[in-house]
mmCIF file of C-alpha atoms (C1' of nucleotides) in Angstrom:
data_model
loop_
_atom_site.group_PDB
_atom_site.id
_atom_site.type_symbol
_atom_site.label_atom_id
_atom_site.label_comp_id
_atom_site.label_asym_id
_atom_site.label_seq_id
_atom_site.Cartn_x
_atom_site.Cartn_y
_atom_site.Cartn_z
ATOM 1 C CA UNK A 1 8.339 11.764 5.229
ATOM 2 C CA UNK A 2 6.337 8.359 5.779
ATOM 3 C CA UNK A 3 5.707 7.075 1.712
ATOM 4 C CA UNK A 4 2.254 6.640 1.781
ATOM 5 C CA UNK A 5 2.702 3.220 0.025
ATOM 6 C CA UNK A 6 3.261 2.338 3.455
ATOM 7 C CA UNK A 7 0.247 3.698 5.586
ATOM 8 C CA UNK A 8 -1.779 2.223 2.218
ATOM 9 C CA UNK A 9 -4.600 -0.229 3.988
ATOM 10 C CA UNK A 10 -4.197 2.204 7.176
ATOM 11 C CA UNK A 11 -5.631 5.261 5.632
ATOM 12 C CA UNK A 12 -9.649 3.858 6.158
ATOM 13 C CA UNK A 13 -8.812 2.719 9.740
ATOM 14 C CA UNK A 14 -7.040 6.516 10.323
ATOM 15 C CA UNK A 15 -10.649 8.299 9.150
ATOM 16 C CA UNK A 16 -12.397 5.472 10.809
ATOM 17 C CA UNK A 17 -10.906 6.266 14.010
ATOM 18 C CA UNK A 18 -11.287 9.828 13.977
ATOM 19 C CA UNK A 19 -15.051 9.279 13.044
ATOM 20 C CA UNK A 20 -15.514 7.262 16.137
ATOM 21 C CA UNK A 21 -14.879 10.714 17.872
ATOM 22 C CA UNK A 22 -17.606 12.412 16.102
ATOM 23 C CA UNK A 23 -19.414 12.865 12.589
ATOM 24 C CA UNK A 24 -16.677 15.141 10.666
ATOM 25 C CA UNK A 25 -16.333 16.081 7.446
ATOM 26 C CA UNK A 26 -13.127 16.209 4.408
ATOM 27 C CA UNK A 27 -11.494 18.822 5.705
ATOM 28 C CA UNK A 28 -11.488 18.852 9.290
ATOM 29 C CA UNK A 29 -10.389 15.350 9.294
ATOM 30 C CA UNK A 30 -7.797 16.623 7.222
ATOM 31 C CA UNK A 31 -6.187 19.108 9.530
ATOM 32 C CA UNK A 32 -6.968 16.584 12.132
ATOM 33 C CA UNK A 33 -4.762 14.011 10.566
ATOM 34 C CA UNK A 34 -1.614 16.657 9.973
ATOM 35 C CA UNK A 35 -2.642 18.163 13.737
ATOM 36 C CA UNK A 36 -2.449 14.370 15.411
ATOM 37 C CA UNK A 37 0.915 13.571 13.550
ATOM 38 C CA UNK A 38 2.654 16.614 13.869
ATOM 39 C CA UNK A 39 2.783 17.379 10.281
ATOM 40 C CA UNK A 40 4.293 14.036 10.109
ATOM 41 C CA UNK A 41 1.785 12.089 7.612
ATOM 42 C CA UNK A 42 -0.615 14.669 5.415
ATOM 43 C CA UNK A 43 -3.533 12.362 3.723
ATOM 44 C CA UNK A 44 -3.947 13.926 0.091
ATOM 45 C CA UNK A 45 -7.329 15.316 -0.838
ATOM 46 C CA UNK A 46 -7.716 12.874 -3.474
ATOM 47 C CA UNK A 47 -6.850 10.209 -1.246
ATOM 48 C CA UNK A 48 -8.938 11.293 1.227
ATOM 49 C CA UNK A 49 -12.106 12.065 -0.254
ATOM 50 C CA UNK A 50 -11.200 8.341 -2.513
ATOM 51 C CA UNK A 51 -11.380 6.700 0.885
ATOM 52 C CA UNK A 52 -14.810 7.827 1.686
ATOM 53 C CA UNK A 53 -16.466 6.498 -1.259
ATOM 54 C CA UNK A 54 -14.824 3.478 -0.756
ATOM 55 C CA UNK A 55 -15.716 3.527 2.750
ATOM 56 C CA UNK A 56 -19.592 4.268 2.351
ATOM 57 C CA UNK A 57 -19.720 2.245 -0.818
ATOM 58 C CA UNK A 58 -18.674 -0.866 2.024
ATOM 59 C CA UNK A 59 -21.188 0.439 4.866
ATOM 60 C CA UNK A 60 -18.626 1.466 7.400
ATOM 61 C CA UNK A 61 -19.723 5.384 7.438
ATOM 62 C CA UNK A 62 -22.880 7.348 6.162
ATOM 63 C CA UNK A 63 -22.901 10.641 5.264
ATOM 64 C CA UNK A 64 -25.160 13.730 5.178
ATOM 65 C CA UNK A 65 -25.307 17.280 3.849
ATOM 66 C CA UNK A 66 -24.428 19.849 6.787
ATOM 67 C CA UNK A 67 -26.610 22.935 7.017
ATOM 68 C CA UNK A 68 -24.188 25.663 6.473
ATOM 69 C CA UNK A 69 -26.069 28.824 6.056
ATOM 70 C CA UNK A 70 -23.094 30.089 4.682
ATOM 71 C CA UNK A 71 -20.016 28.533 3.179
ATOM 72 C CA UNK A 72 -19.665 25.862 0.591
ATOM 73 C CA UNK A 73 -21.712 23.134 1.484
ATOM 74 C CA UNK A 74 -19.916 20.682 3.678
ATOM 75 C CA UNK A 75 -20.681 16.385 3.540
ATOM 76 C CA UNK A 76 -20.557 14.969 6.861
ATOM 77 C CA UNK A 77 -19.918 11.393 8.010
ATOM 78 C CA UNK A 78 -20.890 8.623 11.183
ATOM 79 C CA UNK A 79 -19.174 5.777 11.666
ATOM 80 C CA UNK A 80 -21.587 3.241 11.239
ATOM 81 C CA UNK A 81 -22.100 -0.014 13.713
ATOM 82 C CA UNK A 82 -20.526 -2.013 11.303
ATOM 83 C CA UNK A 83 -18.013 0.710 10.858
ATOM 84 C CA UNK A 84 -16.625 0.246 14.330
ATOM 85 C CA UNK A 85 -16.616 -3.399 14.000
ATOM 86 C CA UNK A 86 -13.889 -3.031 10.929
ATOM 87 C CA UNK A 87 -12.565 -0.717 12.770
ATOM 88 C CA UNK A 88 -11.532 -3.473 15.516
ATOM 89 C CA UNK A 89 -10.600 -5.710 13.381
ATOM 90 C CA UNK A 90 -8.437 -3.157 11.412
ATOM 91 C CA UNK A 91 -6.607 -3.041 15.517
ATOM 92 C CA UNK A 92 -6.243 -6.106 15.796
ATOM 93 C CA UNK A 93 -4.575 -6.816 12.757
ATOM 94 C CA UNK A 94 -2.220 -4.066 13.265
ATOM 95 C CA UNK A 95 -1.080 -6.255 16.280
ATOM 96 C CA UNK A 96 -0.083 -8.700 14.204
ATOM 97 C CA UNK A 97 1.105 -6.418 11.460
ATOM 98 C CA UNK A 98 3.523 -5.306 14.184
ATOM 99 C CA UNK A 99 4.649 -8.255 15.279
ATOM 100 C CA UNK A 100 5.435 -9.637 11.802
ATOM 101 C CA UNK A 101 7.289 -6.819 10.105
ATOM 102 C CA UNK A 102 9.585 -6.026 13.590
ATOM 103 C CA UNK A 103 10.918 -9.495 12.815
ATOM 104 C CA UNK A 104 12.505 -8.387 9.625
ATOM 105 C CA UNK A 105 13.266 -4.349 10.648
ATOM 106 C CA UNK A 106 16.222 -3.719 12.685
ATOM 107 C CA UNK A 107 15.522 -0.992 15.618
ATOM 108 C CA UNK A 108 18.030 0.865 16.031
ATOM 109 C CA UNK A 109 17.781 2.955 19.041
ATOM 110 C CA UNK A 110 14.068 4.377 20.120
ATOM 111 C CA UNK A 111 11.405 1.986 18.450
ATOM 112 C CA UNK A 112 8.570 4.827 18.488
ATOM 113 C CA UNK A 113 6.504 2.736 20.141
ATOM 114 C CA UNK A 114 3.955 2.945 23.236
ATOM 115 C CA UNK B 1 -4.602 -12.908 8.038
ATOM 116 C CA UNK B 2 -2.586 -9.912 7.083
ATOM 117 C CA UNK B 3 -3.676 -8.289 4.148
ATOM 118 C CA UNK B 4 -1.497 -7.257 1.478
ATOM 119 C CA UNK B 5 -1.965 -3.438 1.695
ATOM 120 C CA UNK B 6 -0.814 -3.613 5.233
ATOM 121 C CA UNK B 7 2.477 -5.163 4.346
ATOM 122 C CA UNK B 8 2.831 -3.361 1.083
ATOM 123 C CA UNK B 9 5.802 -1.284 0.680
ATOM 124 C CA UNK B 10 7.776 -3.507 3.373
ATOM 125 C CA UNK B 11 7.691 -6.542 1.042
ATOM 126 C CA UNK B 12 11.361 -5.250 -0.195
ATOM 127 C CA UNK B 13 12.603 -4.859 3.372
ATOM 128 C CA UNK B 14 11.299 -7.951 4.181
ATOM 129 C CA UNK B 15 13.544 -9.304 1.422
ATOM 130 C CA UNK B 16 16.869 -7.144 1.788
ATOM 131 C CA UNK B 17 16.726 -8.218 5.417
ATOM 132 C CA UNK B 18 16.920 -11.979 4.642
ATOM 133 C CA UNK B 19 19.494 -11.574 1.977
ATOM 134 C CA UNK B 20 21.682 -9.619 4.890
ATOM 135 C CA UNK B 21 22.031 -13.363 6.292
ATOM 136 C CA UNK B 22 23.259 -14.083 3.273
ATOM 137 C CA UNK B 23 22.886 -14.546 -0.556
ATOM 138 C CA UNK B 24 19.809 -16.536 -1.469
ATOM 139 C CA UNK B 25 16.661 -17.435 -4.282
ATOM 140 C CA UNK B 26 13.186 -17.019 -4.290
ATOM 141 C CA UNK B 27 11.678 -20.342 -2.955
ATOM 142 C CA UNK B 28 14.092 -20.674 0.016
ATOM 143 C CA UNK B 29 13.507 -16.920 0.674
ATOM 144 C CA UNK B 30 9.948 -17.878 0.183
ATOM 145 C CA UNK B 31 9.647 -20.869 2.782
ATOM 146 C CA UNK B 32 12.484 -18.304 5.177
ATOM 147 C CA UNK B 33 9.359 -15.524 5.191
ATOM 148 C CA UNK B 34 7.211 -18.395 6.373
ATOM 149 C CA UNK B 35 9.442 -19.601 8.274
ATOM 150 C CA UNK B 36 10.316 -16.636 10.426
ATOM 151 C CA UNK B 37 6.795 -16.089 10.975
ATOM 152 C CA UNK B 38 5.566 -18.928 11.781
ATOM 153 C CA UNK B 39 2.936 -18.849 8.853
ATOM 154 C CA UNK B 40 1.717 -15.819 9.510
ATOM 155 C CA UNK B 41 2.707 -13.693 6.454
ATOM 156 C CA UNK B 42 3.226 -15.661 3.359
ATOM 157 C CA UNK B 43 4.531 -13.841 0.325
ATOM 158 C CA UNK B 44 3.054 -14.888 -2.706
ATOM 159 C CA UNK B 45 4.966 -16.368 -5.874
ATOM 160 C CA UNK B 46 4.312 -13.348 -8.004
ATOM 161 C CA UNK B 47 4.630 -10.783 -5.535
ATOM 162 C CA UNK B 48 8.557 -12.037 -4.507
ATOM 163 C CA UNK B 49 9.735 -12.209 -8.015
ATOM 164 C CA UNK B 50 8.776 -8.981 -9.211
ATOM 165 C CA UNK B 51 9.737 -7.303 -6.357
ATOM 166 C CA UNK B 52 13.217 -9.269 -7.219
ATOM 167 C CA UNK B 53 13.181 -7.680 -10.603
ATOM 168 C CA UNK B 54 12.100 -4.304 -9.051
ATOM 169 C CA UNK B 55 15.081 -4.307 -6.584
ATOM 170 C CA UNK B 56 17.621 -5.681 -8.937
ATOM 171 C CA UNK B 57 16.005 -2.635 -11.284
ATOM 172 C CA UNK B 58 17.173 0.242 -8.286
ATOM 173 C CA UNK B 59 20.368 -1.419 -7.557
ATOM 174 C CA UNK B 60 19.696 -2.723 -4.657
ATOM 175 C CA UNK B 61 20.469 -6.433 -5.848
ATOM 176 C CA UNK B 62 22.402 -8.477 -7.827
ATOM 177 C CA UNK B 63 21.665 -11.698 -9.332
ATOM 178 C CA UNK B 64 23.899 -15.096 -10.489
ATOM 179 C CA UNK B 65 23.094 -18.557 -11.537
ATOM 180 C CA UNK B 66 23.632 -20.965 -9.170
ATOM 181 C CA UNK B 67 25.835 -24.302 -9.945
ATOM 182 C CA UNK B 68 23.498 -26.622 -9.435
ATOM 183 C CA UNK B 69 23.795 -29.755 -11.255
ATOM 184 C CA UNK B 70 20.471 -31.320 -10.591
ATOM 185 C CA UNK B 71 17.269 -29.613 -10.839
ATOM 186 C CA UNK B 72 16.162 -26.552 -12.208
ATOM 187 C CA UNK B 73 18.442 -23.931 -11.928
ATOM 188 C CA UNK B 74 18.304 -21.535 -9.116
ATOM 189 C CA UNK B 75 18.644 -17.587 -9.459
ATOM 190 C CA UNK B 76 20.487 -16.558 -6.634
ATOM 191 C CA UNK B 77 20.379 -12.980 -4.865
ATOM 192 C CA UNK B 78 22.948 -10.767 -3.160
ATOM 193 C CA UNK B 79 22.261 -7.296 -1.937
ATOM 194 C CA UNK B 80 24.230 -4.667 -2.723
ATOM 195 C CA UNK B 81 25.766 -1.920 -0.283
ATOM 196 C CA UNK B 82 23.063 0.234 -1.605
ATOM 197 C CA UNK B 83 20.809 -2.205 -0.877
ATOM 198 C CA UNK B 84 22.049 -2.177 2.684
ATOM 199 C CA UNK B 85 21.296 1.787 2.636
ATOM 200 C CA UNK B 86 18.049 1.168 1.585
ATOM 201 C CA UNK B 87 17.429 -1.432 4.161
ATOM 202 C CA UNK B 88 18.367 0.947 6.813
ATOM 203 C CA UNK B 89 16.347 4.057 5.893
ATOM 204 C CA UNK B 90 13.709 1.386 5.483
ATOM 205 C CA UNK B 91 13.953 0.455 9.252
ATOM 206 C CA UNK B 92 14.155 4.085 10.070
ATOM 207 C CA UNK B 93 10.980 4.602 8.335
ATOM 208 C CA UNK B 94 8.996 1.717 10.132
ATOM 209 C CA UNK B 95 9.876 3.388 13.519
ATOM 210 C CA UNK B 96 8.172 6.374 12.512
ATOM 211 C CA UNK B 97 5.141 4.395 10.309
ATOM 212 C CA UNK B 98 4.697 2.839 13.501
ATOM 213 C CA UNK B 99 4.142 6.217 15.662
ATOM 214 C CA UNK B 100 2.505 7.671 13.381
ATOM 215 C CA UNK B 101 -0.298 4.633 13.042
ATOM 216 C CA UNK B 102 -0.472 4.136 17.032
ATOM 217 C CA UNK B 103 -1.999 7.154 17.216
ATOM 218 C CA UNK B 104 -5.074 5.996 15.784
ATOM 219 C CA UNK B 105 -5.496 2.500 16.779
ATOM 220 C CA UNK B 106 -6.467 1.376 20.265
ATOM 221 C CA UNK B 107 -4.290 -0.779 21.246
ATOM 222 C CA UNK B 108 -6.322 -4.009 22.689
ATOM 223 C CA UNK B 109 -4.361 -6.068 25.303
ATOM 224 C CA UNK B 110 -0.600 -6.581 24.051
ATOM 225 C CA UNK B 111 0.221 -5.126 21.559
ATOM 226 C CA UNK B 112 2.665 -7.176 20.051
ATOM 227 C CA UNK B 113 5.464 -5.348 20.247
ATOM 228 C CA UNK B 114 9.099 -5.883 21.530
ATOM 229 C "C1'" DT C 1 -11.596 47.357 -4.616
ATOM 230 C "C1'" DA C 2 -8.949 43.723 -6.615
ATOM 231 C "C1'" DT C 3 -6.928 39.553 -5.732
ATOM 232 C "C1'" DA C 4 -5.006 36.113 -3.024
ATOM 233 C "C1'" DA C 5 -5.789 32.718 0.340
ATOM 234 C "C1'" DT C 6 -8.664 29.476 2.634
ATOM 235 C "C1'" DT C 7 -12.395 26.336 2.834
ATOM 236 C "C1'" DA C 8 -14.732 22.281 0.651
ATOM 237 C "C1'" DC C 9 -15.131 19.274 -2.764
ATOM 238 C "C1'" DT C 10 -15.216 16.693 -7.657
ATOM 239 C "C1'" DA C 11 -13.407 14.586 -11.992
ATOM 240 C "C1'" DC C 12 -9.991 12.361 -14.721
ATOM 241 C "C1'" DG C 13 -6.276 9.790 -15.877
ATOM 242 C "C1'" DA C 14 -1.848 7.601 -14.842
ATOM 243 C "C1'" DC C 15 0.957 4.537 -12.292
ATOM 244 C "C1'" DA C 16 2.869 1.059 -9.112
ATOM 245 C "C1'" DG C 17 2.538 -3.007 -6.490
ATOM 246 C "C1'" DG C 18 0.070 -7.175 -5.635
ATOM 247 C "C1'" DT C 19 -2.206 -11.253 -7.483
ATOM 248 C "C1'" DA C 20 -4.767 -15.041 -9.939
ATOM 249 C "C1'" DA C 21 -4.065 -18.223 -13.407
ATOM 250 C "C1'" DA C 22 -1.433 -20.701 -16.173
ATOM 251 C "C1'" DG C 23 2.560 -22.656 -17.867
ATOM 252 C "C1'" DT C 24 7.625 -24.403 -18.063
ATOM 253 C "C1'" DA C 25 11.268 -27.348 -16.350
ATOM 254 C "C1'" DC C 26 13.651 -30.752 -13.595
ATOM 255 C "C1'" DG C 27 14.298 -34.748 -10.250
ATOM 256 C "C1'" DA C 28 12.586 -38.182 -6.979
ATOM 257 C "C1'" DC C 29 9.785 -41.708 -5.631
ATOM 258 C "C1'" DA C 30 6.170 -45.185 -5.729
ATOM 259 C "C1'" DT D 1 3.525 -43.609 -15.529
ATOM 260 C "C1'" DG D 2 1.947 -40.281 -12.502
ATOM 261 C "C1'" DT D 3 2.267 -37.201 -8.917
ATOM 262 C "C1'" DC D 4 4.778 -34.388 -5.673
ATOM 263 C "C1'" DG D 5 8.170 -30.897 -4.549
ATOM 264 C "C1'" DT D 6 11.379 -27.559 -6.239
ATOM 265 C "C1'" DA D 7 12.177 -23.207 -8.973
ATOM 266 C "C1'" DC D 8 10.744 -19.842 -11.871
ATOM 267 C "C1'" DT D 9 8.194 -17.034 -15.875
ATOM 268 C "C1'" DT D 10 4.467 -14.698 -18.363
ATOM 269 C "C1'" DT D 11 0.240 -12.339 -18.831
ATOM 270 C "C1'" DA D 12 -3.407 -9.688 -17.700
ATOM 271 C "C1'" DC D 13 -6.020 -7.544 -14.211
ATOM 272 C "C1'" DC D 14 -7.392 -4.858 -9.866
ATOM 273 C "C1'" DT D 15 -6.990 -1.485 -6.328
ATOM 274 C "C1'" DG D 16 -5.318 2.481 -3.940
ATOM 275 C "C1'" DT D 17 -2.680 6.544 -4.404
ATOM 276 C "C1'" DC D 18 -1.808 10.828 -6.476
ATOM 277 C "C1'" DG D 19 -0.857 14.671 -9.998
ATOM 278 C "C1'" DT D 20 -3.476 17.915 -12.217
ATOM 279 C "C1'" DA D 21 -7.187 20.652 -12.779
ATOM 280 C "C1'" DG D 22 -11.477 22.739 -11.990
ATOM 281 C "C1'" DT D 23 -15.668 24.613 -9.290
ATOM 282 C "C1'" DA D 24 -17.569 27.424 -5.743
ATOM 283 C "C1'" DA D 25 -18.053 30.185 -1.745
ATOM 284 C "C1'" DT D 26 -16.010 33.059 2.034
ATOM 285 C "C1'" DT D 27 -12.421 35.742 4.272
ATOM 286 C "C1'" DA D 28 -8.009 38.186 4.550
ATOM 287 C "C1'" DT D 29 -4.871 41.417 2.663
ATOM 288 C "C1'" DA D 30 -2.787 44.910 -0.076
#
DNA sequence: TATAATTACTACGACAGGTAAAGTACGACA
DNA sequence: TGTCGTACTTTACCTGTCGTAGTAATTATA
């Protein structure tokens, strides 16, 4: 199991990316997130739903009430413009993130990479 | 710049690794981080020496004086072989951190890796 | 028909790691 | 005498994560 002390500073860039593939909302990105990983990194609800006031409180997403007829009301999200911009930055850093923490780690065997 | 979430939770293994070359204390571990890097990641004053006190807490380092006989007097490091089994599950770890984040970022022109 | 499970979210408080700011201590060098 | 480089300590604060709990509606199951 991945500590999540590790992803910490990823998890905005994860919901930002799965944004960029359409307004969602908490929970779907949730399964999305387990469903993408293989069960291999769940995002707590507190975590989650911490990350998008964070992220709307900073302008990258915008949300909106759904019109569920029926249902508990859900609160959607779009990646704004300056969203996606983060969002490539984010990328880019993760380059150099990369880069600078394989210098220290030791692969042994399979990296996981590509 | 790589920002201190990112790195968060490798600090230690960034650390253990340079103390598998060999005992050492915080300032030439300090200027070794910057070193390695080539500037790139700098680890901040406070940020090494508590995680010193934080790994020395779980066992995974010792600590001795040094001898010096000029200067102030250094605090020298030595991991410990549960340090070393740390270190390792550690590296394990990034390889699947790694997978797990390349899912969601688009990977620009080289990604750094290797 | 009762109740458990699933969906969808909110509130609160605690904790850990990182960090700014400041200070201590020593030697060298100009 | 003053400043620079080395080497480390203390304090207080901030942010992100997460445990716990609760609300509310629908759907599945016994």
């Amino acid at each position: 199991m991945i500590s999540s002390d590790v992803i910490r500073g990823y998890n905005d860039t994860i919901i930002l990316s799965l944004l960029l593939e359409g307004d969602s909302y908490g929970y779907e990105i949730s399964k999305n997130i387990r469903a993408v990983t293989d069960e291999q990194y769940v995002m707590k609800e507190t975590t989650l739903y911490s990350a998008f006031s964070r992220l709307e409180k900073n302008g990258y997403i915008e949300s909106y009430y759904g019109e569920e007829t029926q249902g508990k009301r859900r609160t959607y999200f779009r990646i704004t413009q300056s969203g996606m911009t983060y969002y490539k930055e984010k990328c880019e850093e993760w380059g150099l993130t990369k880069k600078v923490i394989n210098k220290f780690v030791k692969e042994l065997k399979d990296s996981g990479d590509h």
